[in-house]
Amino acid sequence: MNAPVRVVLVDDQTLVRAGLAALLGLAAGIEVVGEASDGREALDVVAATRPDVLLLDLRMPVLDGLGTLEALAGAEHRPAVLVLTTFDDDDLVVAALRAGARGYLLKDVTLDEVVEGVLTLARGDRLVQPAVTARVLDRLAAAPLAERVPAGPAVSMTPRETEVLRLLAAGWSNREIGRGLHLAEGTVKNHVSAIMLKLGVRDRTRAVVRALDLGLVGR
């Protein structure tokens, strides 16, 4: 039997935390192992409990969600971070993804969607609410090159890597990319690893954001 996914909840609203803890406690395969009311407290709880997934709000006192993400970048234990917030703000979405969040959901989602988000991140995948993804990727793709992150050394992709990168930006999984391009899933994983290495990033989400910043993919 697989061990449950260990989750820490971080939100400054006590009722929200209590509600989430109660509901997630009923979900199969998930165990809530800690709670925190701000980012500073969250760092201590993460160090003590070493969760698999951190469910994180963005607007909090003492240390906000973005500050927490930045602090976690240098922490000994780095759980997958799923942002769960009421703030539907493009700048915050982009900033959170660039800071290392692997998922982004708004608080109007259902409990089933939160559970699926937690399990998705625990598997090593990423999840951004489709409506948010489409809007933010469109915005990044449409931004003038002068407003994007400086390219630095030129990044050269093979034609196949470019195809894979475009499908990553569209939110396709490795399995879906393999089916679409008639490739073995292991081959797709190798291409994704090569793409991340060339872009100097650690995960698929950052690869997409970085590629859009550099103009390697568009709409």
Short mmCIF file of C-alpha atoms in Angstrom, two decimals:
data_model
loop_
_atom_site.label_atom_id
_atom_site.label_comp_id
_atom_site.label_asym_id
_atom_site.label_seq_id
_atom_site.Cartn_x
_atom_site.Cartn_y
_atom_site.Cartn_z
CA MET A 1 0.00 0.00 0.00
CA ASN A 2 1.37 3.40 -0.97
CA ALA A 3 2.09 5.92 1.77
CA PRO A 4 -0.33 8.87 1.85
CA VAL A 5 0.73 12.21 0.39
CA ARG A 6 1.82 14.41 3.29
CA VAL A 7 0.41 17.94 3.07
CA VAL A 8 0.97 21.20 4.98
CA LEU A 9 -1.66 23.96 4.73
CA VAL A 10 -0.62 27.63 4.82
CA ASP A 11 -3.33 30.29 5.03
CA ASP A 12 -3.81 33.24 7.39
CA GLN A 13 -7.57 32.58 7.65
CA THR A 14 -8.19 30.09 10.45
CA LEU A 15 -11.58 28.96 9.13
CA VAL A 16 -10.17 28.32 5.66
CA ARG A 17 -7.34 26.22 7.08
CA ALA A 18 -9.66 24.29 9.36
CA GLY A 19 -12.10 23.63 6.52
CA LEU A 20 -9.40 22.45 4.15
CA ALA A 21 -7.83 20.26 6.81
CA ALA A 22 -11.16 18.62 7.57
CA LEU A 23 -12.06 18.05 3.92
CA LEU A 24 -8.61 16.85 2.82
CA GLY A 25 -8.55 14.55 5.84
CA LEU A 26 -11.45 12.69 4.26
CA ALA A 27 -9.67 12.25 0.91
CA ALA A 28 -8.08 8.88 0.22
CA GLY A 29 -4.30 9.01 -0.09
CA ILE A 30 -3.80 12.38 1.63
CA GLU A 31 -2.65 13.17 5.17
CA VAL A 32 -2.55 16.74 6.54
CA VAL A 33 0.57 16.83 8.72
CA GLY A 34 0.75 20.53 9.59
CA GLU A 35 -0.74 24.00 9.33
CA ALA A 36 0.65 27.55 9.39
CA SER A 37 -0.88 31.03 9.40
CA ASP A 38 1.97 32.83 7.63
CA GLY A 39 5.07 32.14 5.60
CA ARG A 40 7.55 32.39 8.45
CA GLU A 41 5.62 29.81 10.45
CA ALA A 42 5.29 27.69 7.32
CA LEU A 43 9.05 27.40 6.93
CA ASP A 44 9.33 26.02 10.47
CA VAL A 45 6.46 23.58 9.92
CA VAL A 46 7.97 22.37 6.62
CA ALA A 47 11.34 21.79 8.29
CA ALA A 48 9.68 19.85 11.11
CA THR A 49 7.24 17.74 9.08
CA ARG A 50 8.95 17.46 5.65
CA PRO A 51 5.69 17.30 3.64
CA ASP A 52 5.35 16.18 0.04
CA VAL A 53 3.09 19.09 -0.92
CA LEU A 54 2.68 22.59 0.50
CA LEU A 55 -0.72 24.19 -0.10
CA LEU A 56 0.11 27.91 -0.03
CA ASP A 57 -1.88 31.15 -0.02
CA LEU A 58 -0.16 34.23 -1.47
CA ARG A 59 -1.38 37.20 0.56
CA MET A 60 -0.38 36.68 4.21
CA PRO A 61 1.16 38.72 7.05
CA VAL A 62 4.79 38.45 8.26
CA LEU A 63 5.97 36.60 5.12
CA ASP A 64 3.76 36.30 2.06
CA GLY A 65 3.52 33.45 -0.40
CA LEU A 66 6.14 34.75 -2.83
CA GLY A 67 8.57 35.33 0.03
CA THR A 68 7.90 31.80 1.25
CA LEU A 69 8.63 30.37 -2.21
CA GLU A 70 11.90 32.29 -2.38
CA ALA A 71 12.91 31.09 1.09
CA LEU A 72 12.09 27.48 0.19
CA ALA A 73 14.47 27.67 -2.78
CA GLY A 74 17.36 27.52 -0.33
CA ALA A 75 15.75 25.18 2.20
CA GLU A 76 17.01 21.69 2.99
CA HIS A 77 13.58 20.22 2.26
CA ARG A 78 11.63 21.60 -0.69
CA PRO A 79 8.08 20.28 -1.05
CA ALA A 80 6.08 20.72 -4.24
CA VAL A 81 4.12 23.96 -3.83
CA LEU A 82 0.49 24.28 -4.90
CA VAL A 83 -0.70 27.88 -4.68
CA LEU A 84 -4.35 28.13 -3.61
CA THR A 85 -5.49 31.74 -3.54
CA THR A 86 -8.38 34.11 -4.15
CA PHE A 87 -6.13 36.43 -6.16
CA ASP A 88 -6.72 36.09 -9.89
CA ASP A 89 -3.81 38.34 -10.84
CA ASP A 90 -1.64 37.62 -13.89
CA ASP A 91 1.45 39.20 -12.34
CA LEU A 92 1.09 37.07 -9.21
CA VAL A 93 0.64 33.89 -11.27
CA VAL A 94 3.79 34.55 -13.28
CA ALA A 95 5.77 35.58 -10.20
CA ALA A 96 4.68 32.46 -8.30
CA LEU A 97 5.59 30.13 -11.17
CA ARG A 98 8.95 31.82 -11.61
CA ALA A 99 9.57 31.51 -7.87
CA GLY A 100 9.09 27.76 -8.04
CA ALA A 101 5.38 26.97 -7.58
CA ARG A 102 4.40 23.83 -9.47
CA GLY A 103 0.67 24.42 -9.31
CA TYR A 104 -1.77 27.34 -9.16
CA LEU A 105 -5.48 27.13 -8.32
CA LEU A 106 -8.07 29.72 -7.36
CA LYS A 107 -10.21 29.14 -4.28
CA ASP A 108 -13.36 28.83 -6.37
CA VAL A 109 -12.33 25.29 -7.40
CA THR A 110 -14.05 22.21 -6.00
CA LEU A 111 -12.59 19.96 -3.31
CA ASP A 112 -12.08 17.25 -5.96
CA GLU A 113 -9.95 19.68 -7.97
CA VAL A 114 -7.84 20.53 -4.91
CA VAL A 115 -7.36 16.83 -4.17
CA GLU A 116 -6.41 16.14 -7.78
CA GLY A 117 -3.98 19.08 -7.67
CA VAL A 118 -2.27 17.71 -4.56
CA LEU A 119 -1.99 14.21 -6.05
CA THR A 120 -0.77 15.61 -9.38
CA LEU A 121 2.08 17.53 -7.75
CA ALA A 122 2.95 14.54 -5.57
CA ARG A 123 3.45 12.53 -8.78
CA GLY A 124 5.97 15.10 -9.96
CA ASP A 125 3.70 16.79 -12.48
CA ARG A 126 2.44 20.38 -12.59
CA LEU A 127 -1.06 21.80 -12.57
CA VAL A 128 -2.31 25.29 -13.33
CA GLN A 129 -6.04 26.00 -13.57
CA PRO A 130 -6.80 25.90 -17.34
CA ALA A 131 -8.42 29.35 -17.48
CA VAL A 132 -5.41 30.84 -15.69
CA THR A 133 -2.93 29.00 -17.90
CA ALA A 134 -4.46 30.16 -21.16
CA ARG A 135 -4.66 33.80 -20.10
CA VAL A 136 -1.15 34.02 -18.67
CA LEU A 137 0.53 32.15 -21.51
CA ASP A 138 -1.26 34.39 -24.01
CA ARG A 139 -0.05 37.44 -22.11
CA LEU A 140 3.54 36.23 -21.99
CA ALA A 141 3.52 35.28 -25.64
CA ALA A 142 2.12 38.69 -26.61
CA ALA A 143 4.57 40.71 -24.50
CA PRO A 144 7.14 42.74 -26.47
CA LEU A 145 10.56 41.11 -26.43
CA ALA A 146 11.97 44.17 -24.66
CA GLU A 147 9.72 43.41 -21.68
CA ARG A 148 10.85 39.81 -21.36
CA VAL A 149 13.74 38.39 -19.39
CA PRO A 150 17.09 39.06 -21.14
CA ALA A 151 18.06 36.05 -23.18
CA GLY A 152 21.69 35.82 -22.13
CA PRO A 153 23.55 33.13 -24.10
CA ALA A 154 21.65 31.97 -27.17
CA VAL A 155 19.50 28.88 -26.61
CA SER A 156 19.34 26.50 -29.55
CA MET A 157 16.65 23.83 -29.75
CA THR A 158 16.46 20.96 -32.23
CA PRO A 159 13.29 20.82 -34.36
CA ARG A 160 12.00 17.92 -32.24
CA GLU A 161 12.74 19.74 -28.98
CA THR A 162 10.86 22.76 -30.32
CA GLU A 163 7.84 20.53 -31.08
CA VAL A 164 7.94 19.08 -27.57
CA LEU A 165 8.35 22.53 -26.03
CA ARG A 166 5.30 23.86 -27.87
CA LEU A 167 3.19 20.99 -26.56
CA LEU A 168 4.53 21.53 -23.04
CA ALA A 169 3.39 25.15 -23.31
CA ALA A 170 -0.05 23.87 -24.32
CA GLY A 171 -0.22 21.85 -21.10
CA TRP A 172 0.25 18.37 -22.59
CA SER A 173 1.58 15.55 -20.41
CA ASN A 174 4.51 13.36 -21.50
CA ARG A 175 2.08 10.60 -22.45
CA GLU A 176 -0.03 12.97 -24.56
CA ILE A 177 3.07 14.36 -26.27
CA GLY A 178 4.24 10.83 -27.04
CA ARG A 179 0.92 9.97 -28.63
CA GLY A 180 0.79 13.22 -30.55
CA LEU A 181 4.32 12.93 -31.92
CA HIS A 182 4.37 9.11 -32.15
CA LEU A 183 7.22 8.83 -29.66
CA ALA A 184 7.82 6.50 -26.72
CA GLU A 185 7.11 8.16 -23.38
CA GLY A 186 10.74 7.55 -22.34
CA THR A 187 11.92 9.41 -25.44
CA VAL A 188 9.67 12.34 -24.55
CA LYS A 189 11.13 12.40 -21.03
CA ASN A 190 14.62 12.55 -22.53
CA HIS A 191 13.61 15.50 -24.73
CA VAL A 192 12.03 17.30 -21.76
CA SER A 193 15.21 16.76 -19.71
CA ALA A 194 17.32 18.15 -22.55
CA ILE A 195 15.03 21.18 -22.86
CA MET A 196 15.23 21.94 -19.14
CA LEU A 197 19.01 21.59 -19.21
CA LYS A 198 19.33 24.00 -22.14
CA LEU A 199 17.01 26.52 -20.47
CA GLY A 200 18.75 26.19 -17.10
CA VAL A 201 15.56 25.35 -15.20
CA ARG A 202 14.52 22.56 -12.81
CA ASP A 203 10.95 21.81 -13.86
CA ARG A 204 8.46 21.90 -16.73
CA THR A 205 6.61 24.99 -15.53
CA ARG A 206 9.77 27.09 -15.43
CA ALA A 207 10.77 25.68 -18.82
CA VAL A 208 7.54 26.99 -20.38
CA VAL A 209 7.80 30.39 -18.69
CA ARG A 210 11.47 30.72 -19.67
CA ALA A 211 10.80 29.66 -23.27
CA LEU A 212 8.02 32.25 -23.57
CA ASP A 213 10.29 34.90 -22.08
CA LEU A 214 12.93 34.08 -24.69
CA GLY A 215 10.44 33.99 -27.56
CA LEU A 216 11.15 30.30 -28.27
CA VAL A 217 7.43 29.52 -28.36
CA GLY A 218 4.38 31.66 -28.92
CA ARG A 219 0.67 31.36 -29.28
#
